[in-house]
């Protein structure tokens, strides 16, 4: 498994993987599929310091992606980032999440990230357990902050302090 910087030609695959998580109401607060055009500004917002990586297997097939995004956009938070990990359906529940999170934790200090955060729905126990396995702790809990299909959902922020790169 390897990481490479995403390019614009990857955007349809990135969006397909993202859209495949919407129906579960466990991963994203989007409630209907998005298009590559709708995600273009998000894609272009990634930089060398806050990249979007494609995760490929040995056959160079896209297994998923990792996004690092700045937190809150103020200078005092420059060493803090949010990480998002999305896996293709074929690779979920098979240990790929651990391997990808390890890659993210390896990359983050090299990007100057000292504090790494993950925003996860409180009912998404598999993701919470995955991040806790790697030393993330609950840094915040926002009860009932999201509403989908008439149901309210809570959001947890998990965080971890890293060695500075």
mmCIF file of C-alpha atoms in Angstrom:
data_model
loop_
_atom_site.group_PDB
_atom_site.id
_atom_site.type_symbol
_atom_site.label_atom_id
_atom_site.label_comp_id
_atom_site.label_asym_id
_atom_site.label_seq_id
_atom_site.Cartn_x
_atom_site.Cartn_y
_atom_site.Cartn_z
ATOM 1 C CA UNK A 1 0.000 0.000 0.000
ATOM 2 C CA UNK A 2 1.320 3.434 -0.876
ATOM 3 C CA UNK A 3 0.265 7.052 -0.808
ATOM 4 C CA UNK A 4 0.487 9.506 -3.659
ATOM 5 C CA UNK A 5 -0.743 13.053 -4.041
ATOM 6 C CA UNK A 6 -4.193 13.098 -5.633
ATOM 7 C CA UNK A 7 -4.567 14.740 -9.009
ATOM 8 C CA UNK A 8 -7.661 16.121 -10.693
ATOM 9 C CA UNK A 9 -8.139 12.918 -12.694
ATOM 10 C CA UNK A 10 -8.649 11.127 -9.339
ATOM 11 C CA UNK A 11 -11.581 13.328 -8.338
ATOM 12 C CA UNK A 12 -14.337 11.083 -9.787
ATOM 13 C CA UNK A 13 -12.947 8.077 -7.860
ATOM 14 C CA UNK A 14 -12.600 10.167 -4.693
ATOM 15 C CA UNK A 15 -16.219 11.307 -5.021
ATOM 16 C CA UNK A 16 -17.452 7.764 -5.752
ATOM 17 C CA UNK A 17 -15.807 6.470 -2.568
ATOM 18 C CA UNK A 18 -17.220 9.403 -0.599
ATOM 19 C CA UNK A 19 -20.710 8.951 -2.028
ATOM 20 C CA UNK A 20 -20.670 5.251 -1.140
ATOM 21 C CA UNK A 21 -20.691 6.229 2.555
ATOM 22 C CA UNK A 22 -23.669 8.608 2.479
ATOM 23 C CA UNK A 23 -26.538 6.097 2.695
ATOM 24 C CA UNK A 24 -25.225 4.548 5.937
ATOM 25 C CA UNK A 25 -25.614 7.864 7.799
ATOM 26 C CA UNK A 26 -22.509 6.863 9.778
ATOM 27 C CA UNK A 27 -19.647 8.652 8.056
ATOM 28 C CA UNK A 28 -20.605 11.989 6.528
ATOM 29 C CA UNK A 29 -23.203 14.669 7.148
ATOM 30 C CA UNK A 30 -23.960 14.924 3.445
ATOM 31 C CA UNK A 31 -27.405 13.453 2.862
ATOM 32 C CA UNK A 32 -27.345 13.036 -0.917
ATOM 33 C CA UNK A 33 -24.574 12.205 -3.390
ATOM 34 C CA UNK A 34 -22.253 14.975 -4.480
ATOM 35 C CA UNK A 35 -20.640 15.523 -7.870
ATOM 36 C CA UNK A 36 -16.985 16.028 -8.740
ATOM 37 C CA UNK A 37 -17.892 19.599 -9.731
ATOM 38 C CA UNK A 38 -19.356 20.236 -6.269
ATOM 39 C CA UNK A 39 -16.165 18.925 -4.627
ATOM 40 C CA UNK A 40 -13.750 20.857 -6.873
ATOM 41 C CA UNK A 41 -13.187 23.776 -4.456
ATOM 42 C CA UNK A 42 -12.573 21.304 -1.630
ATOM 43 C CA UNK A 43 -10.118 19.424 -3.859
ATOM 44 C CA UNK A 44 -8.311 22.618 -4.898
ATOM 45 C CA UNK A 45 -8.135 23.737 -1.255
ATOM 46 C CA UNK A 46 -5.597 21.030 -0.504
ATOM 47 C CA UNK A 47 -1.983 22.194 -0.477
ATOM 48 C CA UNK A 48 1.492 20.734 -0.068
ATOM 49 C CA UNK A 49 1.138 21.293 3.677
ATOM 50 C CA UNK A 50 -2.436 19.922 3.808
ATOM 51 C CA UNK A 51 -2.538 17.330 1.041
ATOM 52 C CA UNK A 52 -5.098 14.944 -0.302
ATOM 53 C CA UNK A 53 -3.541 11.519 -0.753
ATOM 54 C CA UNK A 54 -4.730 8.592 -2.823
ATOM 55 C CA UNK A 55 -4.147 5.199 -1.195
ATOM 56 C CA UNK A 56 -3.203 2.555 -3.753
ATOM 57 C CA UNK A 57 -2.588 -1.156 -3.462
ATOM 58 C CA UNK A 58 0.258 -3.029 -5.146
ATOM 59 C CA UNK A 59 -1.758 -3.220 -8.399
ATOM 60 C CA UNK A 60 -2.102 0.606 -8.339
ATOM 61 C CA UNK A 61 -5.851 0.329 -7.696
ATOM 62 C CA UNK A 62 -7.368 3.092 -5.585
ATOM 63 C CA UNK A 63 -8.255 1.703 -2.165
ATOM 64 C CA UNK A 64 -9.238 5.020 -0.621
ATOM 65 C CA UNK A 65 -8.003 8.460 0.256
ATOM 66 C CA UNK A 66 -6.690 10.565 3.116
ATOM 67 C CA UNK A 67 -7.378 14.269 3.478
ATOM 68 C CA UNK A 68 -5.529 16.643 5.774
ATOM 69 C CA UNK A 69 -7.289 19.973 6.269
ATOM 70 C CA UNK A 70 -6.346 22.997 8.316
ATOM 71 C CA UNK A 71 -8.292 23.504 11.501
ATOM 72 C CA UNK A 72 -10.167 26.769 11.841
ATOM 73 C CA UNK A 73 -7.966 28.707 9.398
ATOM 74 C CA UNK A 74 -6.233 30.946 11.926
ATOM 75 C CA UNK A 75 -2.418 31.212 12.285
ATOM 76 C CA UNK A 76 -2.364 30.004 15.891
ATOM 77 C CA UNK A 77 -3.792 26.669 14.713
ATOM 78 C CA UNK A 78 -1.217 26.156 11.939
ATOM 79 C CA UNK A 79 0.141 22.947 13.507
ATOM 80 C CA UNK A 80 -3.342 21.441 13.931
ATOM 81 C CA UNK A 81 -5.137 19.516 11.209
ATOM 82 C CA UNK A 82 -8.237 17.433 10.670
ATOM 83 C CA UNK A 83 -7.713 14.030 9.083
ATOM 84 C CA UNK A 84 -10.360 12.231 7.061
ATOM 85 C CA UNK A 85 -10.009 8.682 5.813
ATOM 86 C CA UNK A 86 -12.371 7.111 3.292
ATOM 87 C CA UNK A 87 -12.038 3.565 1.974
ATOM 88 C CA UNK A 88 -13.510 1.888 -1.088
ATOM 89 C CA UNK A 89 -16.304 -0.499 -0.061
ATOM 90 C CA UNK A 90 -14.218 -3.524 -1.090
ATOM 91 C CA UNK A 91 -11.581 -2.635 1.536
ATOM 92 C CA UNK A 92 -13.764 -1.818 4.555
ATOM 93 C CA UNK A 93 -13.768 -4.105 7.567
ATOM 94 C CA UNK A 94 -10.634 -5.981 6.477
ATOM 95 C CA UNK A 95 -7.893 -4.153 8.369
ATOM 96 C CA UNK A 96 -7.218 -1.576 5.668
ATOM 97 C CA UNK A 97 -8.389 1.208 7.991
ATOM 98 C CA UNK A 98 -5.537 0.448 10.384
ATOM 99 C CA UNK A 99 -2.973 0.411 7.590
ATOM 100 C CA UNK A 100 -4.269 3.686 6.165
ATOM 101 C CA UNK A 101 -4.395 5.397 9.567
ATOM 102 C CA UNK A 102 -0.799 4.287 10.167
ATOM 103 C CA UNK A 103 0.163 5.931 6.856
ATOM 104 C CA UNK A 104 -1.653 9.123 7.921
ATOM 105 C CA UNK A 105 0.126 9.156 11.287
ATOM 106 C CA UNK A 106 3.455 8.654 9.530
ATOM 107 C CA UNK A 107 2.774 11.510 7.079
ATOM 108 C CA UNK A 108 1.367 14.079 9.532
ATOM 109 C CA UNK A 109 4.577 15.084 11.385
ATOM 110 C CA UNK A 110 6.361 15.527 8.050
ATOM 111 C CA UNK A 111 3.634 18.051 7.177
ATOM 112 C CA UNK A 112 4.325 20.066 10.329
ATOM 113 C CA UNK A 113 1.231 18.734 12.096
ATOM 114 C CA UNK A 114 1.520 18.510 15.868
ATOM 115 C CA UNK A 115 -2.154 18.020 16.770
ATOM 116 C CA UNK A 116 -4.302 15.731 14.653
ATOM 117 C CA UNK A 117 -8.073 15.586 14.963
ATOM 118 C CA UNK A 118 -10.814 13.382 13.538
ATOM 119 C CA UNK A 119 -14.472 14.428 13.456
ATOM 120 C CA UNK A 120 -16.562 11.244 13.824
ATOM 121 C CA UNK A 121 -20.259 10.642 14.414
ATOM 122 C CA UNK A 122 -20.718 9.260 17.942
ATOM 123 C CA UNK A 123 -22.638 6.250 16.585
ATOM 124 C CA UNK A 124 -19.783 5.321 14.217
ATOM 125 C CA UNK A 125 -18.251 2.876 16.670
ATOM 126 C CA UNK A 126 -15.935 1.149 14.155
ATOM 127 C CA UNK A 127 -14.202 4.449 13.316
ATOM 128 C CA UNK A 128 -14.047 5.547 16.951
ATOM 129 C CA UNK A 129 -12.485 2.215 17.953
ATOM 130 C CA UNK A 130 -9.997 2.449 15.087
ATOM 131 C CA UNK A 131 -8.781 5.897 16.100
ATOM 132 C CA UNK A 132 -8.708 5.003 19.815
ATOM 133 C CA UNK A 133 -6.569 1.954 18.964
ATOM 134 C CA UNK A 134 -3.960 4.443 17.702
ATOM 135 C CA UNK A 135 -4.024 6.647 20.777
ATOM 136 C CA UNK A 136 -6.687 9.183 19.850
ATOM 137 C CA UNK A 137 -8.769 10.412 22.779
ATOM 138 C CA UNK A 138 -12.079 12.236 22.919
ATOM 139 C CA UNK A 139 -11.435 15.968 22.819
ATOM 140 C CA UNK A 140 -14.996 17.074 22.233
ATOM 141 C CA UNK A 141 -18.591 15.895 22.138
ATOM 142 C CA UNK A 142 -21.366 17.796 20.395
ATOM 143 C CA UNK A 143 -24.699 16.199 21.281
ATOM 144 C CA UNK A 144 -27.421 16.131 18.643
ATOM 145 C CA UNK A 145 -25.581 18.580 16.378
ATOM 146 C CA UNK A 146 -26.494 16.855 13.081
ATOM 147 C CA UNK A 147 -29.942 16.026 11.754
ATOM 148 C CA UNK A 148 -30.546 13.494 9.012
ATOM 149 C CA UNK A 149 -33.837 11.913 8.038
ATOM 150 C CA UNK A 150 -35.522 13.391 11.104
ATOM 151 C CA UNK A 151 -32.979 11.856 13.491
ATOM 152 C CA UNK A 152 -30.404 13.759 15.509
ATOM 153 C CA UNK A 153 -26.822 12.576 15.718
ATOM 154 C CA UNK A 154 -23.930 13.534 17.961
ATOM 155 C CA UNK A 155 -20.419 14.344 16.785
ATOM 156 C CA UNK A 156 -17.206 13.468 18.580
ATOM 157 C CA UNK A 157 -13.850 15.051 18.004
ATOM 158 C CA UNK A 158 -10.995 12.674 18.666
ATOM 159 C CA UNK A 159 -7.500 14.069 18.905
ATOM 160 C CA UNK A 160 -3.910 13.041 19.290
ATOM 161 C CA UNK A 161 -0.701 14.956 19.941
ATOM 162 C CA UNK A 162 2.101 13.938 17.590
ATOM 163 C CA UNK A 163 5.838 14.445 17.636
ATOM 164 C CA UNK A 164 6.599 17.580 15.693
ATOM 165 C CA UNK A 165 8.147 17.026 12.290
#
